[in-house]
Amino acid sequence: MPESIFTVMDRAKSAARSNGLDVIDLSIGSSDLAPPIAVLDALREATRDPSTYRYPLHSDTADLRSAAALYMRRRFDVTLDAERYVLPLIGAQEGLAHLLLAVTDPGDTILLPDPAYPPYLGAATLAGLHVHRLPLTAENAFLPRLDVIREDALRRAKVLLLNYPNNPTSATATVTFFEEAVRFCRAHDLLLVHDHPYAETTFGDYRAPSALEVDRDALTTVELHSLSKSFSMGGFRVGFAVGHPDVLAALARVKGAVDFHQYLGIQRAAAVALNLPESFARETADVFEARRDALLPEVRRLGWTADIPRAGMYVWAKLPPNLPNSLDFASRLARETGVALAPGVAFGPSGEGYVRFALVRAPNDLLEAVRRIEAYCATPT
Ligand SMILES: Cc1ncc(COP(=O)(O)O)c(C=O)c1O
């Protein structure tokens, strides 16, 4: 397993703290917001109910499965049988790692975006997969070019993994792109895995589509949903998979060897969250939108290039060519100013030359971060 670049960044943050700097940590996409009160109340009540203390079996997940199916219908107009087409997860990250173990053999190939959320590579490594990287470039709006994937990689490939709204680039994908992806996966006998934790973190009138909108019978697709971002429940570790029933059955078998599902009280809290009116998720998204609006003009004022995200929790900024590589820049910046950004290379080789700001602090802190960056860049080295 590769050492995470976030470990290097962690050392830089510790060094800043020992130098007495207060750290503004924008390097990790861990939300600083609180879950809705109704969710916390449901969890509190559940902890007093002794029937929640046992190992939860599949039948105990029925309420969360129903809430997830209802959410999919309300939000994406996708109708799913909650028994076979929905499976609760201990977060999308857990779901993906076990999904790859369930549907691939060691030596198979996975088509992975580059840059991408770093645990994708870890999950592929655990499953013994060859990784064929699909570069996401600004020229192609950070969407992969499916038409240029090499024939030999395609022959060995079992899975195409996509993630829109995207981490780290915050790019979004249209329904037309998902149609192309589903057609492509059918033509090449691939499973489409769509990782969708930012489904609700969308701005203005933009609403992120589900890949299942173009694969309503879930013949080709599994989509991973998370409550971490939409309902600020990252630490609760809860999400769900929807899609191909045979794939979900295989995933359930792998999970059966390693876990007993999430604690029932957290499942109940998650079901409450999914049943909340859409305005709750909108309020959370509005917070990130206001932060985007505070940060983006300031980043551009530095002379760094960044698109306006329509969704997600990040600003993906291209560094000017006079700065060193992204890891050197980000680790020195963290050590000397206390501002921690994620170096683009942490997400894959195509991320080099970029840094990622996570919108996980209030606007004033974001502005203070840019002030420190500006002063740091103005200081001759
Ligand atoms: C693309 C992506 N997938 C999955 C996750 C993790 O989701 P969960 O907390 O549900 O495991 C994250 C968290 O940052 C993410 O950015």
Coordinates of C-alpha atoms and ligand atoms in Angstrom, one line a residue:
M1 CA 0.0 0.0 0.0
P2 CA 1.4 3.4 -0.9
E3 CA 2.1 5.9 1.9
S4 CA -0.5 8.6 1.8
I5 CA 0.7 12.1 0.9
F6 CA -1.7 13.2 3.6
T7 CA 0.7 11.7 6.1
V8 CA 3.4 14.0 4.7
M9 CA 1.0 16.9 5.0
D10 CA 0.1 15.9 8.6
R11 CA 3.8 16.2 9.5
A12 CA 3.9 19.7 8.0
K13 CA 0.8 20.7 10.0
S14 CA 2.4 19.4 13.2
A15 CA 5.5 21.4 12.4
A16 CA 3.4 24.5 12.0
R17 CA 1.7 23.9 15.3
S18 CA 5.0 23.5 17.1
N19 CA 6.1 26.8 15.6
G20 CA 3.1 28.4 17.3
L21 CA 1.1 28.9 14.1
D22 CA -2.7 28.4 14.2
V23 CA -3.4 25.9 11.4
I24 CA -6.1 26.6 8.9
D25 CA -6.6 23.1 7.6
L26 CA -8.2 23.1 4.2
S27 CA -6.4 19.9 3.1
I28 CA -9.1 17.4 4.0
G29 CA -12.7 17.3 2.9
S30 CA -14.1 16.7 6.4
S31 CA -17.2 18.8 7.0
D32 CA -17.1 21.2 10.0
L33 CA -20.9 21.4 10.0
A34 CA -23.3 19.6 12.4
P35 CA -25.9 17.0 11.3
P36 CA -29.6 18.1 11.5
I37 CA -31.0 18.1 15.1
A38 CA -33.7 15.5 14.1
V39 CA -30.8 13.1 13.2
L40 CA -29.0 13.6 16.5
D41 CA -32.3 13.2 18.4
A42 CA -33.0 9.9 16.6
L43 CA -29.6 8.7 17.5
R44 CA -29.9 9.8 21.1
E45 CA -33.2 7.9 21.4
A46 CA -31.8 4.8 19.8
T47 CA -29.0 4.6 22.3
R48 CA -31.6 4.2 25.0
D49 CA -33.4 1.4 23.1
P50 CA -31.9 -2.0 24.1
S51 CA -33.1 -3.6 20.9
T52 CA -30.5 -1.6 19.0
Y53 CA -27.6 -3.1 20.9
R54 CA -27.4 -6.4 19.1
Y55 CA -25.5 -7.3 15.9
P56 CA -27.7 -6.0 13.0
L57 CA -28.6 -8.6 10.4
H58 CA -29.8 -7.9 6.9
S59 CA -33.5 -7.8 8.0
D60 CA -32.5 -5.1 10.5
T61 CA -31.5 -2.9 7.7
A62 CA -35.0 -2.8 6.2
D63 CA -35.9 0.7 7.4
L64 CA -32.7 2.3 6.0
R65 CA -33.1 0.4 2.7
S66 CA -36.7 1.7 2.4
A67 CA -35.6 5.3 3.2
A68 CA -32.8 5.1 0.6
A69 CA -35.2 3.7 -2.0
L70 CA -37.7 6.5 -1.3
Y71 CA -34.9 9.1 -1.5
M72 CA -33.8 7.7 -4.9
R73 CA -37.4 8.0 -6.1
R74 CA -38.0 11.5 -4.7
R75 CA -34.7 12.9 -5.7
F76 CA -33.9 11.2 -9.0
D77 CA -37.2 9.7 -10.1
V78 CA -35.6 6.2 -10.0
T79 CA -37.7 3.4 -8.6
L80 CA -35.9 0.6 -6.9
D81 CA -37.0 -2.5 -5.0
A82 CA -35.5 -1.9 -1.5
E83 CA -34.9 -5.6 -0.9
R84 CA -32.6 -6.3 -3.8
Y85 CA -31.5 -3.0 -5.3
V86 CA -30.3 -1.2 -2.0
L87 CA -27.6 -2.2 0.4
P88 CA -26.5 -0.1 3.5
L89 CA -22.8 0.7 3.7
I90 CA -20.5 1.8 6.5
G91 CA -19.7 4.8 4.2
A92 CA -19.1 4.9 0.5
Q93 CA -15.4 4.3 1.1
E94 CA -16.0 1.0 2.8
G95 CA -18.5 0.1 0.1
L96 CA -16.1 0.6 -2.7
A97 CA -13.2 -1.4 -1.2
H98 CA -15.5 -4.4 -0.5
L99 CA -17.3 -4.0 -3.9
L100 CA -14.0 -4.4 -5.8
L101 CA -13.2 -7.5 -3.8
A102 CA -16.7 -8.8 -4.6
V103 CA -16.7 -8.2 -8.4
T104 CA -13.0 -8.6 -9.5
D105 CA -10.2 -11.2 -9.4
P106 CA -6.6 -10.2 -8.7
G107 CA -4.9 -9.3 -12.0
D108 CA -8.1 -7.7 -13.5
T109 CA -7.9 -4.1 -14.6
I110 CA -9.9 -1.1 -13.2
L111 CA -10.4 2.1 -15.1
L112 CA -9.7 4.9 -12.6
P113 CA -9.9 8.6 -13.0
D114 CA -6.7 10.6 -12.5
P115 CA -6.8 12.7 -10.4
A116 CA -9.1 10.9 -8.0
Y117 CA -10.1 10.4 -4.3
P118 CA -7.0 8.6 -3.0
P119 CA -8.7 5.6 -1.4
Y120 CA -9.7 4.5 -4.9
L121 CA -6.1 3.5 -5.5
G122 CA -5.9 1.8 -2.1
A123 CA -9.1 -0.2 -2.8
A124 CA -7.7 -1.3 -6.2
T125 CA -4.4 -2.3 -4.6
L126 CA -6.2 -4.3 -1.9
A127 CA -8.1 -6.1 -4.6
G128 CA -4.9 -6.8 -6.5
L129 CA -6.0 -4.9 -9.6
H130 CA -4.1 -3.3 -12.4
V131 CA -5.0 0.4 -12.5
H132 CA -5.5 2.0 -15.9
R133 CA -5.6 5.8 -15.3
L134 CA -8.0 8.0 -17.2
P135 CA -6.6 11.5 -17.2
L136 CA -9.1 14.3 -16.2
T137 CA -7.9 17.5 -17.8
A138 CA -9.2 21.0 -17.9
E139 CA -9.4 20.8 -21.7
N140 CA -12.0 18.0 -21.4
A141 CA -13.9 19.7 -18.5
F142 CA -12.3 17.0 -16.1
L143 CA -14.3 14.2 -17.8
P144 CA -12.4 11.1 -18.9
R145 CA -12.1 10.5 -22.7
L146 CA -13.6 7.0 -23.0
D147 CA -13.0 6.9 -26.7
V148 CA -9.2 6.9 -26.4
I149 CA -8.8 4.0 -23.8
R150 CA -6.3 1.5 -25.2
E151 CA -7.8 -1.8 -26.5
D152 CA -5.5 -4.0 -24.4
A153 CA -6.5 -2.2 -21.2
L154 CA -10.2 -2.5 -22.1
R155 CA -9.9 -6.2 -22.8
R156 CA -8.7 -6.8 -19.2
A157 CA -10.9 -4.2 -17.5
K158 CA -13.9 -5.2 -15.3
V159 CA -14.9 -1.9 -13.7
L160 CA -15.1 1.8 -14.8
L161 CA -15.2 4.1 -11.7
L162 CA -16.6 7.6 -12.0
N163 CA -17.4 10.3 -9.5
Y164 CA -19.5 13.4 -10.3
P165 CA -19.7 15.9 -8.7
N166 CA -16.0 15.2 -8.6
N167 CA -13.4 15.1 -5.9
P168 CA -10.9 16.8 -6.3
T169 CA -11.8 18.9 -9.3
S170 CA -15.5 19.7 -8.4
A171 CA -16.4 19.1 -12.1
T172 CA -19.9 17.9 -12.8
A173 CA -21.2 15.5 -15.5
T174 CA -24.4 15.7 -17.5
V175 CA -27.0 13.0 -18.1
T176 CA -25.6 12.8 -21.6
F177 CA -22.2 11.9 -20.3
F178 CA -23.7 9.2 -18.1
E179 CA -25.5 7.8 -21.2
E180 CA -22.2 7.6 -23.0
A181 CA -20.6 5.9 -20.0
V182 CA -23.4 3.3 -19.7
R183 CA -23.3 2.6 -23.4
F184 CA -19.5 2.2 -23.2
C185 CA -19.7 -0.1 -20.2
R186 CA -22.3 -2.3 -22.0
A187 CA -20.2 -2.4 -25.1
H188 CA -17.2 -3.6 -23.2
D189 CA -18.8 -5.7 -20.5
L190 CA -17.8 -3.4 -17.7
L191 CA -19.5 -2.6 -14.4
L192 CA -20.0 1.1 -14.0
V193 CA -19.4 2.1 -10.4
H194 CA -20.5 5.7 -9.8
D195 CA -19.3 7.1 -6.4
H196 CA -21.9 9.8 -5.6
P197 CA -21.1 11.3 -2.1
Y198 CA -21.6 14.9 -3.3
A199 CA -25.1 14.3 -4.7
E200 CA -26.7 17.0 -2.6
T201 CA -23.8 19.4 -2.4
T202 CA -24.9 21.4 -5.4
F203 CA -25.2 25.1 -5.9
G204 CA -27.8 27.5 -7.4
D205 CA -30.3 25.6 -9.6
Y206 CA -27.8 22.9 -10.5
R207 CA -28.9 19.4 -9.4
A208 CA -26.5 16.4 -9.8
P209 CA -28.0 13.5 -11.8
S210 CA -27.8 9.8 -10.7
A211 CA -26.2 7.4 -13.1
L212 CA -29.3 5.2 -12.5
E213 CA -31.4 7.8 -14.3
V214 CA -29.9 6.4 -17.5
D215 CA -29.8 2.8 -16.4
R216 CA -33.2 2.5 -14.7
D217 CA -33.1 -1.3 -14.6
A218 CA -29.6 -1.2 -13.1
L219 CA -28.2 -3.6 -15.6
T220 CA -24.8 -2.0 -15.7
T221 CA -24.5 0.3 -12.7
V222 CA -23.8 0.4 -9.0
E223 CA -23.9 3.8 -7.3
L224 CA -22.5 4.6 -3.9
H225 CA -24.2 7.2 -1.8
S226 CA -23.0 8.7 1.4
L227 CA -24.5 10.7 4.3
S228 CA -21.1 12.2 5.1
K229 CA -21.4 15.4 3.1
S230 CA -25.2 15.8 2.4
F231 CA -26.0 15.5 6.1
S232 CA -22.6 16.3 7.7
M233 CA -22.5 12.8 9.1
G234 CA -18.9 11.9 8.1
G235 CA -18.0 10.5 11.5
F236 CA -21.1 8.3 11.7
R237 CA -19.9 6.2 8.8
V238 CA -23.1 5.5 6.9
G239 CA -24.1 5.3 3.3
F240 CA -25.7 3.0 0.8
A241 CA -25.2 1.3 -2.5
V242 CA -28.0 1.1 -5.1
G243 CA -27.9 -0.8 -8.4
H244 CA -27.3 -4.2 -10.0
P245 CA -28.9 -6.7 -7.6
D246 CA -26.4 -9.5 -8.3
V247 CA -23.5 -7.2 -7.6
L248 CA -25.1 -6.0 -4.4
A249 CA -25.7 -9.6 -3.4
A250 CA -22.0 -10.3 -4.0
L251 CA -21.0 -7.2 -2.0
A252 CA -23.3 -8.3 0.8
R253 CA -21.4 -11.7 1.0
V254 CA -18.0 -10.0 1.2
K255 CA -19.4 -7.6 3.9
G256 CA -20.8 -10.6 5.7
A257 CA -17.3 -11.9 6.2
V258 CA -16.1 -8.6 7.6
D259 CA -18.9 -6.6 9.2
F260 CA -22.4 -6.7 10.7
H261 CA -23.6 -3.5 9.1
Q262 CA -23.6 -0.1 10.9
Y263 CA -25.0 0.2 14.5
L264 CA -28.8 0.2 14.3
G265 CA -29.0 3.6 16.1
I266 CA -26.9 5.2 13.3
Q267 CA -29.0 3.4 10.7
R268 CA -32.1 4.9 12.3
A269 CA -30.5 8.4 12.3
A270 CA -29.6 8.0 8.6
A271 CA -33.1 7.0 7.7
V272 CA -34.4 10.2 9.5
A273 CA -31.9 12.2 7.5
L274 CA -32.9 10.7 4.1
N275 CA -36.6 11.4 4.9
L276 CA -36.0 15.1 5.8
P277 CA -37.4 17.7 3.4
E278 CA -35.0 18.7 0.7
S279 CA -34.5 22.1 2.3
F280 CA -32.2 20.5 4.9
A281 CA -29.7 19.4 2.3
R282 CA -30.1 22.7 0.6
E283 CA -29.1 24.6 3.7
T284 CA -25.9 22.6 4.0
A285 CA -25.2 23.2 0.3
D286 CA -25.8 26.9 0.7
V287 CA -23.1 27.1 3.3
F288 CA -20.6 25.6 0.9
E289 CA -21.8 27.9 -1.9
A290 CA -21.3 31.0 0.3
R291 CA -17.7 29.8 1.0
R292 CA -17.1 29.1 -2.6
D293 CA -18.2 32.7 -3.4
A294 CA -15.9 34.1 -0.7
L295 CA -12.8 32.1 -1.7
L296 CA -12.9 31.9 -5.5
P297 CA -12.3 35.6 -6.4
E298 CA -9.5 35.7 -3.9
V299 CA -7.8 32.6 -5.4
R300 CA -8.1 34.2 -8.8
R301 CA -6.7 37.5 -7.4
L302 CA -3.5 35.5 -6.6
G303 CA -3.2 34.8 -10.3
W304 CA -4.2 31.1 -9.9
T305 CA -6.7 29.6 -12.4
A306 CA -9.8 28.0 -11.0
D307 CA -13.2 27.1 -12.5
I308 CA -16.4 28.1 -10.6
P309 CA -17.6 24.8 -9.0
R310 CA -21.3 24.1 -9.5
A311 CA -21.1 21.4 -6.8
G312 CA -18.8 19.7 -4.3
M313 CA -16.8 20.9 -1.4
Y314 CA -13.6 22.0 -3.2
V315 CA -11.9 24.7 -5.3
W316 CA -9.3 23.1 -7.6
A317 CA -6.7 25.7 -8.4
K318 CA -3.9 25.6 -11.0
L319 CA -0.7 27.0 -9.6
P320 CA 1.3 29.5 -11.6
P321 CA 4.4 28.0 -13.3
N322 CA 6.9 29.9 -11.1
L323 CA 5.9 27.8 -8.0
P324 CA 7.5 24.5 -7.2
N325 CA 5.7 21.1 -7.6
S326 CA 2.4 20.8 -5.7
L327 CA 3.8 18.7 -2.8
D328 CA 6.8 20.9 -2.1
F329 CA 4.6 24.0 -2.3
A330 CA 1.8 22.7 -0.1
S331 CA 4.1 21.2 2.6
R332 CA 6.3 24.3 2.8
L333 CA 3.2 26.5 2.8
A334 CA 1.7 24.5 5.7
R335 CA 5.0 24.5 7.7
E336 CA 5.6 28.2 7.3
T337 CA 2.1 29.7 7.3
G338 CA -0.1 27.1 8.9
V339 CA -2.3 27.0 5.8
A340 CA -2.8 23.4 4.7
L341 CA -4.0 22.7 1.2
A342 CA -4.1 19.3 -0.5
P343 CA -1.3 19.0 -3.1
G344 CA -2.8 18.0 -6.5
V345 CA -0.3 15.1 -6.9
A346 CA -1.9 13.4 -3.8
F347 CA -4.8 12.6 -6.2
G348 CA -2.7 11.2 -9.0
P349 CA 0.0 12.3 -11.5
S350 CA -2.5 14.3 -13.5
G351 CA -3.2 16.4 -10.4
E352 CA 0.4 17.8 -10.5
G353 CA 0.4 21.6 -10.9
Y354 CA -2.8 22.0 -8.9
V355 CA -3.8 22.4 -5.2
R356 CA -7.2 21.6 -3.7
F357 CA -8.9 23.9 -1.2
A358 CA -11.6 22.2 0.9
L359 CA -14.4 24.5 1.8
V360 CA -14.4 23.3 5.4
R361 CA -13.9 26.6 7.3
A362 CA -16.0 29.8 7.6
P363 CA -15.4 32.5 4.9
N364 CA -13.3 34.7 7.3
D365 CA -10.8 31.8 7.7
L366 CA -10.7 31.2 4.0
L367 CA -9.9 34.9 3.4
E368 CA -7.2 34.7 6.1
A369 CA -5.8 31.6 4.4
V370 CA -5.5 33.5 1.1
R371 CA -3.9 36.5 2.9
R372 CA -1.2 34.2 4.3
I373 CA -0.7 32.5 0.9
E374 CA -0.3 35.9 -0.7
A375 CA 2.3 37.0 1.8
Y376 CA 4.1 33.7 1.6
C377 CA 4.3 33.9 -2.3
A378 CA 5.5 37.5 -2.1
T379 CA 8.4 36.6 0.2
P380 CA 11.6 35.8 -1.8
T381 CA 12.9 32.3 -1.0
Ligands
LIG1 C1 -15.2 10.9 -3.8 C2 -15.4 10.4 -2.4 N1 -15.9 9.2 -2.2 C3 -16.1 8.8 -0.9 C4 -15.8 9.6 0.2 C5 -16.1 9.0 1.5 O1 -17.4 8.8 1.7 P1 -17.9 8.1 3.1 O2 -17.6 9.1 4.2 O3 -19.3 7.8 2.8 O4 -17.1 6.9 3.2 C6 -15.3 10.8 0.0 C7 -15.0 11.7 1.1 O5 -14.3 12.7 1.0 C8 -15.1 11.3 -1.3 O6 -14.6 12.5 -1.6

